[in-house]
mmCIF file of C-alpha atoms and ligand atoms in Angstrom:
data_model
loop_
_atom_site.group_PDB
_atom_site.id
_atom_site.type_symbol
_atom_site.label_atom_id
_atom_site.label_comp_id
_atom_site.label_asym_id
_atom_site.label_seq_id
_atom_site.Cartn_x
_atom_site.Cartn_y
_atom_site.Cartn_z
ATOM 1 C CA UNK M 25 44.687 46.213 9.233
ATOM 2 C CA UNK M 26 47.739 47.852 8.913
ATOM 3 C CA UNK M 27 50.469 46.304 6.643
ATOM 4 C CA UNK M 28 54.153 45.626 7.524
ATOM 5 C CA UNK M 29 55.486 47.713 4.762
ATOM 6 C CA UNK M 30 58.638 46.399 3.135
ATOM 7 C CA UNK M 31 58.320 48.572 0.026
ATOM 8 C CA UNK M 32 61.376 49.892 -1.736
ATOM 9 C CA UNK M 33 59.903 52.573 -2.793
ATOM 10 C CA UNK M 34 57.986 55.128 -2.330
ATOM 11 C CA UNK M 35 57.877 53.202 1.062
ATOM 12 C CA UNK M 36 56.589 53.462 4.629
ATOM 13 C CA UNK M 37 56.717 56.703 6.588
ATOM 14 C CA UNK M 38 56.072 57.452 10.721
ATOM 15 C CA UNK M 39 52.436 57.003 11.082
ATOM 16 C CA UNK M 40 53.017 60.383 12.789
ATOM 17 C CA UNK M 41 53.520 61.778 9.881
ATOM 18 C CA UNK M 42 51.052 60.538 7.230
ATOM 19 C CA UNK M 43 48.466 61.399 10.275
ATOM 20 C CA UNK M 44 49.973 65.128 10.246
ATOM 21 C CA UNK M 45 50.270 65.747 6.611
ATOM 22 C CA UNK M 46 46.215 64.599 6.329
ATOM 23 C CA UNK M 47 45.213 67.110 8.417
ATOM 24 C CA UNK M 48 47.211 69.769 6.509
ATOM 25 C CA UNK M 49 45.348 68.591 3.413
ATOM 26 C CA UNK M 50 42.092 69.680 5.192
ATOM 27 C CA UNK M 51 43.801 72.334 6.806
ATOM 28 C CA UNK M 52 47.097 73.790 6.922
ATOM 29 C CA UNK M 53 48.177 75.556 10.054
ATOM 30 C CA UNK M 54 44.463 76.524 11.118
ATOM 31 C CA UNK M 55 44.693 79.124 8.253
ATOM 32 C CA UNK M 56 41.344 77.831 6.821
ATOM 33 C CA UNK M 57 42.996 76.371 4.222
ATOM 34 C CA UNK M 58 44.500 73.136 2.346
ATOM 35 C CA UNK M 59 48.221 72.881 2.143
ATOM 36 C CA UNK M 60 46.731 72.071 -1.712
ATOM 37 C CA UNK M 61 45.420 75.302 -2.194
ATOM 38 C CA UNK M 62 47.719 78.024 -0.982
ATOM 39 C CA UNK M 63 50.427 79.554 -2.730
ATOM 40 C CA UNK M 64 54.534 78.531 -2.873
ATOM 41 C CA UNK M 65 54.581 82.215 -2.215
ATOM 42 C CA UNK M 66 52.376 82.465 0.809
ATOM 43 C CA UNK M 67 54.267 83.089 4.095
ATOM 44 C CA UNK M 68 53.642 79.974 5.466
ATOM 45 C CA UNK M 69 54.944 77.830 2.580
ATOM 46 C CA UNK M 70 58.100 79.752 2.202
ATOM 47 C CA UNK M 71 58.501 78.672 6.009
ATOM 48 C CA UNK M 72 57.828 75.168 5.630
ATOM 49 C CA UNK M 73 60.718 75.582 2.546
ATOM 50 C CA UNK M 74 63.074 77.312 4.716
ATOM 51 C CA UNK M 75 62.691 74.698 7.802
ATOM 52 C CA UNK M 76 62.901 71.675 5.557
ATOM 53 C CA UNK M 77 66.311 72.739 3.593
ATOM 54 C CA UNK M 78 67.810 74.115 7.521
ATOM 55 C CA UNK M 79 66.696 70.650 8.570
ATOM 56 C CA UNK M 80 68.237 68.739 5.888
ATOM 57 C CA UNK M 81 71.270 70.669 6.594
ATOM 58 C CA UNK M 82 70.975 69.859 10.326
ATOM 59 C CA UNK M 83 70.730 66.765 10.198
ATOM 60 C CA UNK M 84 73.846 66.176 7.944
ATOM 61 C CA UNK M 85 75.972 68.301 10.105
ATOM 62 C CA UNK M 86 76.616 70.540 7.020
ATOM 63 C CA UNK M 87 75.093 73.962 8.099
ATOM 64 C CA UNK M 88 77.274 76.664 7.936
ATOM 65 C CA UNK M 89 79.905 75.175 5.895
ATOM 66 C CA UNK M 90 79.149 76.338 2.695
ATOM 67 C CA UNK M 91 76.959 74.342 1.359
ATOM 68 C CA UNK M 92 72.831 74.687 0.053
ATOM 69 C CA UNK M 93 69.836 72.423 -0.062
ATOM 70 C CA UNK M 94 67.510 72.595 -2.645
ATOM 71 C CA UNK M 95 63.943 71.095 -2.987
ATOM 72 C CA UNK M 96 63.641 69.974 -7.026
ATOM 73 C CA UNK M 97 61.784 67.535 -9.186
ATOM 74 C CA UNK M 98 62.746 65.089 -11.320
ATOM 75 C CA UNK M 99 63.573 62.502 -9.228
ATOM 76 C CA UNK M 100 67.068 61.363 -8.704
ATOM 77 C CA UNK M 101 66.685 60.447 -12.038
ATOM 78 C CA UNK M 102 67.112 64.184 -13.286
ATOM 79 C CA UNK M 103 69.805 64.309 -11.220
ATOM 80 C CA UNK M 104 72.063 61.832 -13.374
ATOM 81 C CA UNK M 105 71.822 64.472 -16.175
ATOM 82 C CA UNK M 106 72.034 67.789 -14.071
ATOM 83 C CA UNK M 107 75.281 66.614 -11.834
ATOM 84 C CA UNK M 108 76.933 66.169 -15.212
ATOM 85 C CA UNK M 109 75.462 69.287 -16.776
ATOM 86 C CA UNK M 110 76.565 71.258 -14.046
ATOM 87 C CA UNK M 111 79.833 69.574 -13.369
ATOM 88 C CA UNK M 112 81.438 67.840 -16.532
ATOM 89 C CA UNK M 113 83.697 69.985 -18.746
ATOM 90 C CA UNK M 114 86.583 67.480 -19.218
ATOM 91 C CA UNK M 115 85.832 63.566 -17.882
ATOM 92 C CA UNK M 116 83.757 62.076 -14.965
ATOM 93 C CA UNK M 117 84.853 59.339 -12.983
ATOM 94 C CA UNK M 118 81.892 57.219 -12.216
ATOM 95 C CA UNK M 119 81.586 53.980 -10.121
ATOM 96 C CA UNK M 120 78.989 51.532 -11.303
ATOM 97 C CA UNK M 121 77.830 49.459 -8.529
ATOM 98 C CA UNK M 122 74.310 48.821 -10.142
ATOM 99 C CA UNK M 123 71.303 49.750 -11.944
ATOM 100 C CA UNK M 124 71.316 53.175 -10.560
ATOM 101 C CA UNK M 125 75.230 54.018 -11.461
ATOM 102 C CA UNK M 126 74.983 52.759 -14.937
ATOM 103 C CA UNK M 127 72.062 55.042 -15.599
ATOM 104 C CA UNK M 128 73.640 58.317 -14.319
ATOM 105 C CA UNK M 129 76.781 56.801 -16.410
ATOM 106 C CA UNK M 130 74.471 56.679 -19.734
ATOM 107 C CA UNK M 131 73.233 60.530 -18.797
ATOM 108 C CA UNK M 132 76.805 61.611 -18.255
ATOM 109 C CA UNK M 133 78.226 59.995 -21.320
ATOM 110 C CA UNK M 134 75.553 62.246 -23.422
ATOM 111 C CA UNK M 135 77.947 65.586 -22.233
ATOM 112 C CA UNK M 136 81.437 64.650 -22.188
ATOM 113 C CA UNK M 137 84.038 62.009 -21.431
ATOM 114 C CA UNK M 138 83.204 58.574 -18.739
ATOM 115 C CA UNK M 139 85.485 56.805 -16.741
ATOM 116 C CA UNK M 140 84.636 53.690 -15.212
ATOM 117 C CA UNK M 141 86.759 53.611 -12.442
ATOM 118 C CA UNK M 142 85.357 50.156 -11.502
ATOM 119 C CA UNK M 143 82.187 47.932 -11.493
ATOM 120 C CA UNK M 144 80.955 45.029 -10.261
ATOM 121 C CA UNK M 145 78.646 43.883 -13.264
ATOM 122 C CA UNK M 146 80.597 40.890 -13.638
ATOM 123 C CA UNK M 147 78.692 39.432 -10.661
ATOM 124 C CA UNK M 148 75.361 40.833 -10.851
ATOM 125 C CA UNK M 149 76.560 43.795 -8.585
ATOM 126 C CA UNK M 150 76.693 41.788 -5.467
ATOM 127 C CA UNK M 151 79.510 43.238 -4.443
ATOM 128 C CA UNK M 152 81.288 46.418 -4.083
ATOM 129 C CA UNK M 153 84.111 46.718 -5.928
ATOM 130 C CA UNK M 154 87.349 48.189 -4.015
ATOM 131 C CA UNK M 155 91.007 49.050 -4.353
ATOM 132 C CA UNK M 156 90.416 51.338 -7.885
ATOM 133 C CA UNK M 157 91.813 54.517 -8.562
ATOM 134 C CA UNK M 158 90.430 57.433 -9.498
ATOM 135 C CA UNK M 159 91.817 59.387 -12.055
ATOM 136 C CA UNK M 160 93.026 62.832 -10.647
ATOM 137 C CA UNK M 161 92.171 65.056 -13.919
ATOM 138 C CA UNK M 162 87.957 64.079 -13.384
ATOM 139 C CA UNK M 163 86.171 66.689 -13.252
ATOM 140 C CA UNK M 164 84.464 64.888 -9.901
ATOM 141 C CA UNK M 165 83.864 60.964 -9.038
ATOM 142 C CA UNK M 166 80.692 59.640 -9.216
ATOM 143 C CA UNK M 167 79.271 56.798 -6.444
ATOM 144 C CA UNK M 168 75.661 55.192 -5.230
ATOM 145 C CA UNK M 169 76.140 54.953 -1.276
ATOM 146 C CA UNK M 170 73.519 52.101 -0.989
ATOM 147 C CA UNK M 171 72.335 49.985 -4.097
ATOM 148 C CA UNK M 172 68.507 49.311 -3.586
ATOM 149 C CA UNK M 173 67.903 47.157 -6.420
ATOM 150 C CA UNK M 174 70.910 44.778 -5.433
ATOM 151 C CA UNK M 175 71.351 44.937 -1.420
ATOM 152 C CA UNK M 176 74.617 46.883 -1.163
ATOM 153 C CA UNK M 177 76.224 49.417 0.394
ATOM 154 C CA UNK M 178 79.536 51.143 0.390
ATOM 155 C CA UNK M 179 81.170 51.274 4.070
ATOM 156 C CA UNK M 180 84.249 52.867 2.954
ATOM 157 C CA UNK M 181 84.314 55.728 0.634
ATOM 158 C CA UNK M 182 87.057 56.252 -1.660
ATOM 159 C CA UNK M 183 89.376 59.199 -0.910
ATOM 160 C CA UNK M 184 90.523 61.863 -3.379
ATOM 161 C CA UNK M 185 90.899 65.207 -4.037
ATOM 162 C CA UNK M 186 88.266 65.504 -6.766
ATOM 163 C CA UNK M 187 84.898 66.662 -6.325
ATOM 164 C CA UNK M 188 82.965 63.451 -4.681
ATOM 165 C CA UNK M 189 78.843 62.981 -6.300
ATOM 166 C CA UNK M 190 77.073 60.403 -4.378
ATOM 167 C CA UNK M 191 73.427 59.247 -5.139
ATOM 168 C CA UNK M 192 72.100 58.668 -1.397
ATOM 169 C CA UNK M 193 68.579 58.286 -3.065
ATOM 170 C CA UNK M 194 67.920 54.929 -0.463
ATOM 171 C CA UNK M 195 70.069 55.730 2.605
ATOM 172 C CA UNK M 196 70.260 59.939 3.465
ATOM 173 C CA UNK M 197 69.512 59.867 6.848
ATOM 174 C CA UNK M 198 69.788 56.797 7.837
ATOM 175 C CA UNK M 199 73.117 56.569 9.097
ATOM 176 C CA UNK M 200 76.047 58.522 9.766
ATOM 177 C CA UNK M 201 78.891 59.647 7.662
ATOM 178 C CA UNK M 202 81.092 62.344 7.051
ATOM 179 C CA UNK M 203 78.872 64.057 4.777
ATOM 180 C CA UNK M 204 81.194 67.102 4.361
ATOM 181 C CA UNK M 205 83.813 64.430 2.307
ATOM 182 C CA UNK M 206 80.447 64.875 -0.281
ATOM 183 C CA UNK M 207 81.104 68.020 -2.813
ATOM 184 C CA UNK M 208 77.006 67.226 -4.357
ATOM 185 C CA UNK M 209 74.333 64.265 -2.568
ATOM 186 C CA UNK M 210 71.315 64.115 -4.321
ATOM 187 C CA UNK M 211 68.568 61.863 -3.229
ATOM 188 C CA UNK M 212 64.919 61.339 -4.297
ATOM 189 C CA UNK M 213 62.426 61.601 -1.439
ATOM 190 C CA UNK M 214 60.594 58.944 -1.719
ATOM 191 C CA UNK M 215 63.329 55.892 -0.408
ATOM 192 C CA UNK M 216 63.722 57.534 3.092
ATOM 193 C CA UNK M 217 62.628 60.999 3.240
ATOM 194 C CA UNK M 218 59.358 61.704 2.051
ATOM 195 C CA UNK M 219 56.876 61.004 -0.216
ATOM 196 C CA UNK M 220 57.512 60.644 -4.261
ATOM 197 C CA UNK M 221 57.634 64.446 -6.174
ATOM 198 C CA UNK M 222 60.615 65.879 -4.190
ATOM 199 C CA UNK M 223 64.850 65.480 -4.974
ATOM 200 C CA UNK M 224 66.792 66.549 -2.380
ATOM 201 C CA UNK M 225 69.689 68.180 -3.536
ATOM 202 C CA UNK M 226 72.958 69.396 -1.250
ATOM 203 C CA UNK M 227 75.360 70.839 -3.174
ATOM 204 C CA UNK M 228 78.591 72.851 -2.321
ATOM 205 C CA UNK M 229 78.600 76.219 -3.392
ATOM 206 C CA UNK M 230 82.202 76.138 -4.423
ATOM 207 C CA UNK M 231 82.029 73.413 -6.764
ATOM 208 C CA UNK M 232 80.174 75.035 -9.214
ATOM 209 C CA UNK M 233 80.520 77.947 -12.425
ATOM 210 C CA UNK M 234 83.515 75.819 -13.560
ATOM 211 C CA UNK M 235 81.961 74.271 -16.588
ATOM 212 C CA UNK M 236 81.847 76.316 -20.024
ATOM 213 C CA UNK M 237 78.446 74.968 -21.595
ATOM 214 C CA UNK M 238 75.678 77.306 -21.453
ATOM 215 C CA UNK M 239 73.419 75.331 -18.400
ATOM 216 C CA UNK M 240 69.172 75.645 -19.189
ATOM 217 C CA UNK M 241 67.726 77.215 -16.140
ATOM 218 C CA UNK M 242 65.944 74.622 -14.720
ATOM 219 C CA UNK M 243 68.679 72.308 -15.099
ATOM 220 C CA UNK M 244 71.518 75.051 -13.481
ATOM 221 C CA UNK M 245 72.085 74.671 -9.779
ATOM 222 C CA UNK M 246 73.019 78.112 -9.406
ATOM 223 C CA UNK M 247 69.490 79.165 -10.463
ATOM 224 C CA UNK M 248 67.786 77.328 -8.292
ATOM 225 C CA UNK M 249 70.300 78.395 -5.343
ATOM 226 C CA UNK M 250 69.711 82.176 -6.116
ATOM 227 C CA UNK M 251 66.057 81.293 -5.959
ATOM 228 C CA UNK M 252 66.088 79.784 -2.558
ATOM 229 C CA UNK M 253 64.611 76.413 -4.192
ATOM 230 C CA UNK M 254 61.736 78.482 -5.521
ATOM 231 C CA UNK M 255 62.670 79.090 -8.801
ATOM 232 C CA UNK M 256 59.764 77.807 -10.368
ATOM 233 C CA UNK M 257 56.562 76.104 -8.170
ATOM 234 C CA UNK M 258 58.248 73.581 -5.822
ATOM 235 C CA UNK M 259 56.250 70.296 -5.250
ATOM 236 C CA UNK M 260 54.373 71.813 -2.440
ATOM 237 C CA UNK M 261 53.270 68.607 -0.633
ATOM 238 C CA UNK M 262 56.183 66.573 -1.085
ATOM 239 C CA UNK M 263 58.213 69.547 0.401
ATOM 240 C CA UNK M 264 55.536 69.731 3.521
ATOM 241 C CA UNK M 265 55.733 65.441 4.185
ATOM 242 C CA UNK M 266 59.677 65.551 3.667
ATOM 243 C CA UNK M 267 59.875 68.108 6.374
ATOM 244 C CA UNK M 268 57.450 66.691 8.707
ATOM 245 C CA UNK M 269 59.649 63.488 8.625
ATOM 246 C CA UNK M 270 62.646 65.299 8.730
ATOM 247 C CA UNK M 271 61.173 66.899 12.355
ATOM 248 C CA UNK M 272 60.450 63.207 12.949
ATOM 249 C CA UNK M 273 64.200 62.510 12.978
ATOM 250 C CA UNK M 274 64.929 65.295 14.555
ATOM 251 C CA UNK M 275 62.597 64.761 17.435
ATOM 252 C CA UNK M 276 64.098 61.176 17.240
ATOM 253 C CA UNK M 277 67.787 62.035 18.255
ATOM 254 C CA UNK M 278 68.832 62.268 14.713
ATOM 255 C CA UNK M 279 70.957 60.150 12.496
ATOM 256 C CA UNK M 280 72.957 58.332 15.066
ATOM 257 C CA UNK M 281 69.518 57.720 16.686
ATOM 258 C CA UNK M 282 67.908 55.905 13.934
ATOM 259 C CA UNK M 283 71.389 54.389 12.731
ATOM 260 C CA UNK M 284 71.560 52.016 15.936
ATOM 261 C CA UNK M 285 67.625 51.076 15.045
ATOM 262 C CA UNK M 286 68.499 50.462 11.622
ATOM 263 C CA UNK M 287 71.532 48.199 12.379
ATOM 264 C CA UNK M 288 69.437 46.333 14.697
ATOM 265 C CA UNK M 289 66.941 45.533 12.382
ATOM 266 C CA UNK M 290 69.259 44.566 9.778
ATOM 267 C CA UNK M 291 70.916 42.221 11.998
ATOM 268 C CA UNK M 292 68.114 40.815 12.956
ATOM 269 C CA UNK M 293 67.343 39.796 9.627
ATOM 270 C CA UNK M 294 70.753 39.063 8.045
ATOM 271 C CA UNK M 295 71.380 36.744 11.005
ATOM 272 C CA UNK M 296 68.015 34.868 9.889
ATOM 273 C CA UNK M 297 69.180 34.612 6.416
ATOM 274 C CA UNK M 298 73.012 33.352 7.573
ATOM 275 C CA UNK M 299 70.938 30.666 10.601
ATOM 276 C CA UNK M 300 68.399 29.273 8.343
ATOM 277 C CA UNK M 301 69.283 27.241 5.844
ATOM 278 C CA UNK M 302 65.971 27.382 3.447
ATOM 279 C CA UNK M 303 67.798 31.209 2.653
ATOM 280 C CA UNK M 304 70.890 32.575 1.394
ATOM 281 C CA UNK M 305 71.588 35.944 1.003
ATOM 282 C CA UNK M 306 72.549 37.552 -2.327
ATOM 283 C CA UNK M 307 74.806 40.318 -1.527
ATOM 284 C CA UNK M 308 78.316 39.688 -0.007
ATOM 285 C CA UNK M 309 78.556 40.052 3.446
ATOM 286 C CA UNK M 310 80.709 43.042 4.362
ATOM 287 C CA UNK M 311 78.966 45.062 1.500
ATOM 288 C CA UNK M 312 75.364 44.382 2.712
ATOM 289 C CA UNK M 313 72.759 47.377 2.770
ATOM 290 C CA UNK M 314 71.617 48.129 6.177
ATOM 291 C CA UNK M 315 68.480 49.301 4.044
ATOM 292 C CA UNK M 316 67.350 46.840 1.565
ATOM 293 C CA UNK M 317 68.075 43.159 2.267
ATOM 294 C CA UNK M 318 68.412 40.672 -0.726
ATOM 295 C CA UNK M 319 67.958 37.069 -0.210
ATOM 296 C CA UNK M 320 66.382 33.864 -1.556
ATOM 297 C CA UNK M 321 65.022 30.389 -0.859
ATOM 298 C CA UNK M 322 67.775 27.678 -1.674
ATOM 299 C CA UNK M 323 64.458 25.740 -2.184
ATOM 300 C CA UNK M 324 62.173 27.308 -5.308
ATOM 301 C CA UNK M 325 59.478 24.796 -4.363
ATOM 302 C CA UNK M 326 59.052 26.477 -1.279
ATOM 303 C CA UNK M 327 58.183 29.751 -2.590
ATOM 304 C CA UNK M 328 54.230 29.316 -2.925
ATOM 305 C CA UNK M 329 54.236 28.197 1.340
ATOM 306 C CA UNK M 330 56.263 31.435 1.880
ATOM 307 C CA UNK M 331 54.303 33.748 0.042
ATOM 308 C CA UNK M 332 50.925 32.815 1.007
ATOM 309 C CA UNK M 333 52.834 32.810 4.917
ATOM 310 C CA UNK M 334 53.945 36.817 4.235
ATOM 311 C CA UNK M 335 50.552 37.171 2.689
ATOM 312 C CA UNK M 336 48.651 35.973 5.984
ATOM 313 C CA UNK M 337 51.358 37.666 8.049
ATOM 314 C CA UNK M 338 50.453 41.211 6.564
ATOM 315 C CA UNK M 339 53.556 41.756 5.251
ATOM 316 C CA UNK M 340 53.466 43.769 1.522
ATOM 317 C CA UNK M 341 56.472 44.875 -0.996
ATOM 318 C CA UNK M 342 59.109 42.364 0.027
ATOM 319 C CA UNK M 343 58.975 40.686 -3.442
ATOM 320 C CA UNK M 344 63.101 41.591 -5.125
ATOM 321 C CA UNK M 345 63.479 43.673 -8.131
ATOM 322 C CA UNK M 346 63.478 41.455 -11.473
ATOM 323 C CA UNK M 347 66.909 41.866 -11.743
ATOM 324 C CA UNK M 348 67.938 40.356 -8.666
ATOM 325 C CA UNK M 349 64.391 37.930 -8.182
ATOM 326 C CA UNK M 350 63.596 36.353 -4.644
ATOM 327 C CA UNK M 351 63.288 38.697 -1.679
ATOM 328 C CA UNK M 352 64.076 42.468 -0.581
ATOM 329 C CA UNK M 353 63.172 43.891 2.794
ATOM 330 C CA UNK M 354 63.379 47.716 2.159
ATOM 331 C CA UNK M 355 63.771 48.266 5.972
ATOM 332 C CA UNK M 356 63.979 52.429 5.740
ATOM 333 C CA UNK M 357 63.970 54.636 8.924
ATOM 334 C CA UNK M 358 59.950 54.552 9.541
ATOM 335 C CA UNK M 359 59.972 50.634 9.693
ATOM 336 C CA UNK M 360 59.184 49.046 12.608
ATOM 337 C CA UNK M 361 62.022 46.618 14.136
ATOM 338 C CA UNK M 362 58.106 44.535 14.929
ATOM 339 C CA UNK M 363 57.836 44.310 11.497
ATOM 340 C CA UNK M 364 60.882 42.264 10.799
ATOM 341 C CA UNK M 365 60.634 40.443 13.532
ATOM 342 C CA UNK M 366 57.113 39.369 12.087
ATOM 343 C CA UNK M 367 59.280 38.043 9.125
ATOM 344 C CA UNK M 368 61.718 36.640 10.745
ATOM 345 C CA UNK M 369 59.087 34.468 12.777
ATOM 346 C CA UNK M 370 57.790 33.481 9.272
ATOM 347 C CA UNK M 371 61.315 32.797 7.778
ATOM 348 C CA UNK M 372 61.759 30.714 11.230
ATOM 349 C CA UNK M 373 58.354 28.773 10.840
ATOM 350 C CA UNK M 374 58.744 27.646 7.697
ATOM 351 C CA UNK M 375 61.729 26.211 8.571
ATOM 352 C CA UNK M 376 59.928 24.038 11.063
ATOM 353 C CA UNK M 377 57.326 23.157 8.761
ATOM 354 C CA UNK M 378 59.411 22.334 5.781
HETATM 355 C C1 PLP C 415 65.127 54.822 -6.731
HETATM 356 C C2 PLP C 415 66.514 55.268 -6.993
HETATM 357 C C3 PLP C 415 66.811 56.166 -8.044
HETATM 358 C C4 PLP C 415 65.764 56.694 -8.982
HETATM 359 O O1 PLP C 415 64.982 57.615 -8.338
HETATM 360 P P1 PLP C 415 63.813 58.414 -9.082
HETATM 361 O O2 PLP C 415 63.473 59.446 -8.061
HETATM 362 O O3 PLP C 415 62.727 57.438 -9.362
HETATM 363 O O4 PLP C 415 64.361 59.007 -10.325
HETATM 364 C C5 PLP C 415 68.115 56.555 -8.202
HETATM 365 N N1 PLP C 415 69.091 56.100 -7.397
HETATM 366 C C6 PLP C 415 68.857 55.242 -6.395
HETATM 367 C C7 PLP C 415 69.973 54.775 -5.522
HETATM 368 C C8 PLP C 415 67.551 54.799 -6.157
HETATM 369 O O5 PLP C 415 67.302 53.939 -5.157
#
């Protein structure tokens, strides 16, 4: 049977998809071939390259406006090191809103000067922190749009004049923003785009050739942008999924399509967590993650009932990171709005048995 997938990552995709991408394993565009087994060079890979960085694009509202998507590996991981590398001459102002912040903060502090422009550590980064100001000498700011570990998401981005970096590793494409107020978004695949192997990267051409270091190729933007993300072999099959999906949205009405899906479900479950008192939530309310809801029992005794419950109600990954403990539903844009309702009904029936 299949499972409600609440997994934060890598995490569910349109069944649409994973059903396309296996028969491009066996064979890829009735050429006789696996999508395994041909070349990055081969006509028909450089096409599926092309369509998924025009799609990317697309679906940002950022084609034709001077900015490139590239395909690379490393994860959004890499990406902590190479935004500095590419970026930081002088001092970076970073925002550290969890986990994922202070690690591209320890990356960037191994090339130059860190400012912490703010943080909410001081409460477990439940909260976003607001009203800071960013230094005008940065080189660029630093944010996380959505905080996957802790349940939080920024609404409001902070204006300046400064180049603006945003991790959108758990939330690219699923709702809308101004995404031309972003100079660089990077974003690993696997939270909402694909599957794990692939880092999107949208970067503005203008922003960079400022810095003075000498950059190593693989870690230079520019390199990879001259190569048309083909610099050295892309991850083939992460490329091929992320595009499929990225048609899937398309197909779908786009961002604005799936946003009103995804704020459904996440009301659906936040007002389940607020209504039922066996759960509080962790984050604070008007900086909760339409993508990964935290929450807990205010009863620990309970928690044996309510996993065995998910367990017989097919539901899989909605254990919370360590860090945060209780409950995350990862709810990205291939969920199912029936499978929160599923836990709802559990959340609910528990209640009733309790
Ligand atoms: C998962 C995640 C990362 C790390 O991604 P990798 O691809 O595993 O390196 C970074 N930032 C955010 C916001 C994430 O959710």
């Amino acid at each position: 049977m299949k499972k409600h997938n609440f997994s934060a990552g890598p995490c569910i995709l349109p069944q649409e998809v994973f059903a396309e991408a296996s028969q491009a394993v066996l064979d890829f565009n009735n050429s006789g071939l696996s999508i395994l087994e041909i070349s990055h060079r081969s006509k028909d890979f450089v096409a599926v390259m092309e369509e998924a960085r025009a799609l990317a694009l697309e679906l940002l509202g950022l084609d034709n406006k001077g900015y490139t998507a590239l395909f690379l590996q490393g994860g959004a991981s890499l990406q902590f090191l190479m935004a500095a590398y590419n970026l930081l001459e002088h001092k970076g102002a970073y925002l550290d809103t969890g986990t994922w912040s202070s690690k591209a903060i320890k990356e960037a502090k191994k090339l130059g000067h860190v400012d912490v422009v703010a943080s909410s550590k001081d409460k477990n980064y439940n909260y976003i922190p607001k009203n800071f100001s960013i230094p005008t000498d940065a080189d660029f700011f630093h944010c996380t749009s959505n905080n996957t570990i802790f349940g939080t998401s920024i609404k409001e981005f902070a204006q300046t004049d400064i180049p603006v970096v945003c991790d959108m590793s758990s939330d690219i494409f699923s709702r809308q923003l101004d995404f031309s107020a972003f100079d660089l978004i990077y974003a690993g695949a696997q939270k909402n785009m694909g599957p794990a192997g692939a880092t999107l990267v949208i970067v503005k051409d203008d922003i960079l050739g400022k810095v003075s270091r000498d950059i190593p190729s693989m870690l230079d933007y520019k390199i990879h942008m001259s190569k048309d993300s083909m610099f050295n072999t892309p991850p083939v099959f992460a490329v091929y999924t992320s595009m499929l999906n990225l048609r899937w949205l398309k197909a779908k009405g786009g961002i604005s399509a799936i946003e009103k899906e995804n704020e459904d479900k996440a009301s659906l479950i936040y007002s389940e967590i607020d209504i039922n008192p066996l759960f509080e939530g962790f984050a604070a309310k008007e900086d909760r993650s339409f993508m990964n809801a935290t929450f807990n029992l205010t009863d620990q005794s309970l928690k044996e009932k309510f996993d065995n419950m998910l367990k017989e109600g097919g539901i899989n990954g909605l254990n919370g990171h360590r860090s945060v403990g209780g409950y995350r539903a990862s709810m990205y844009n291939a969920l199912p709005k029936q499978s929160v309702s599923v836990v709802v009904e559990i959340m609910d029936e528990l209640e009733r048995k309790a």
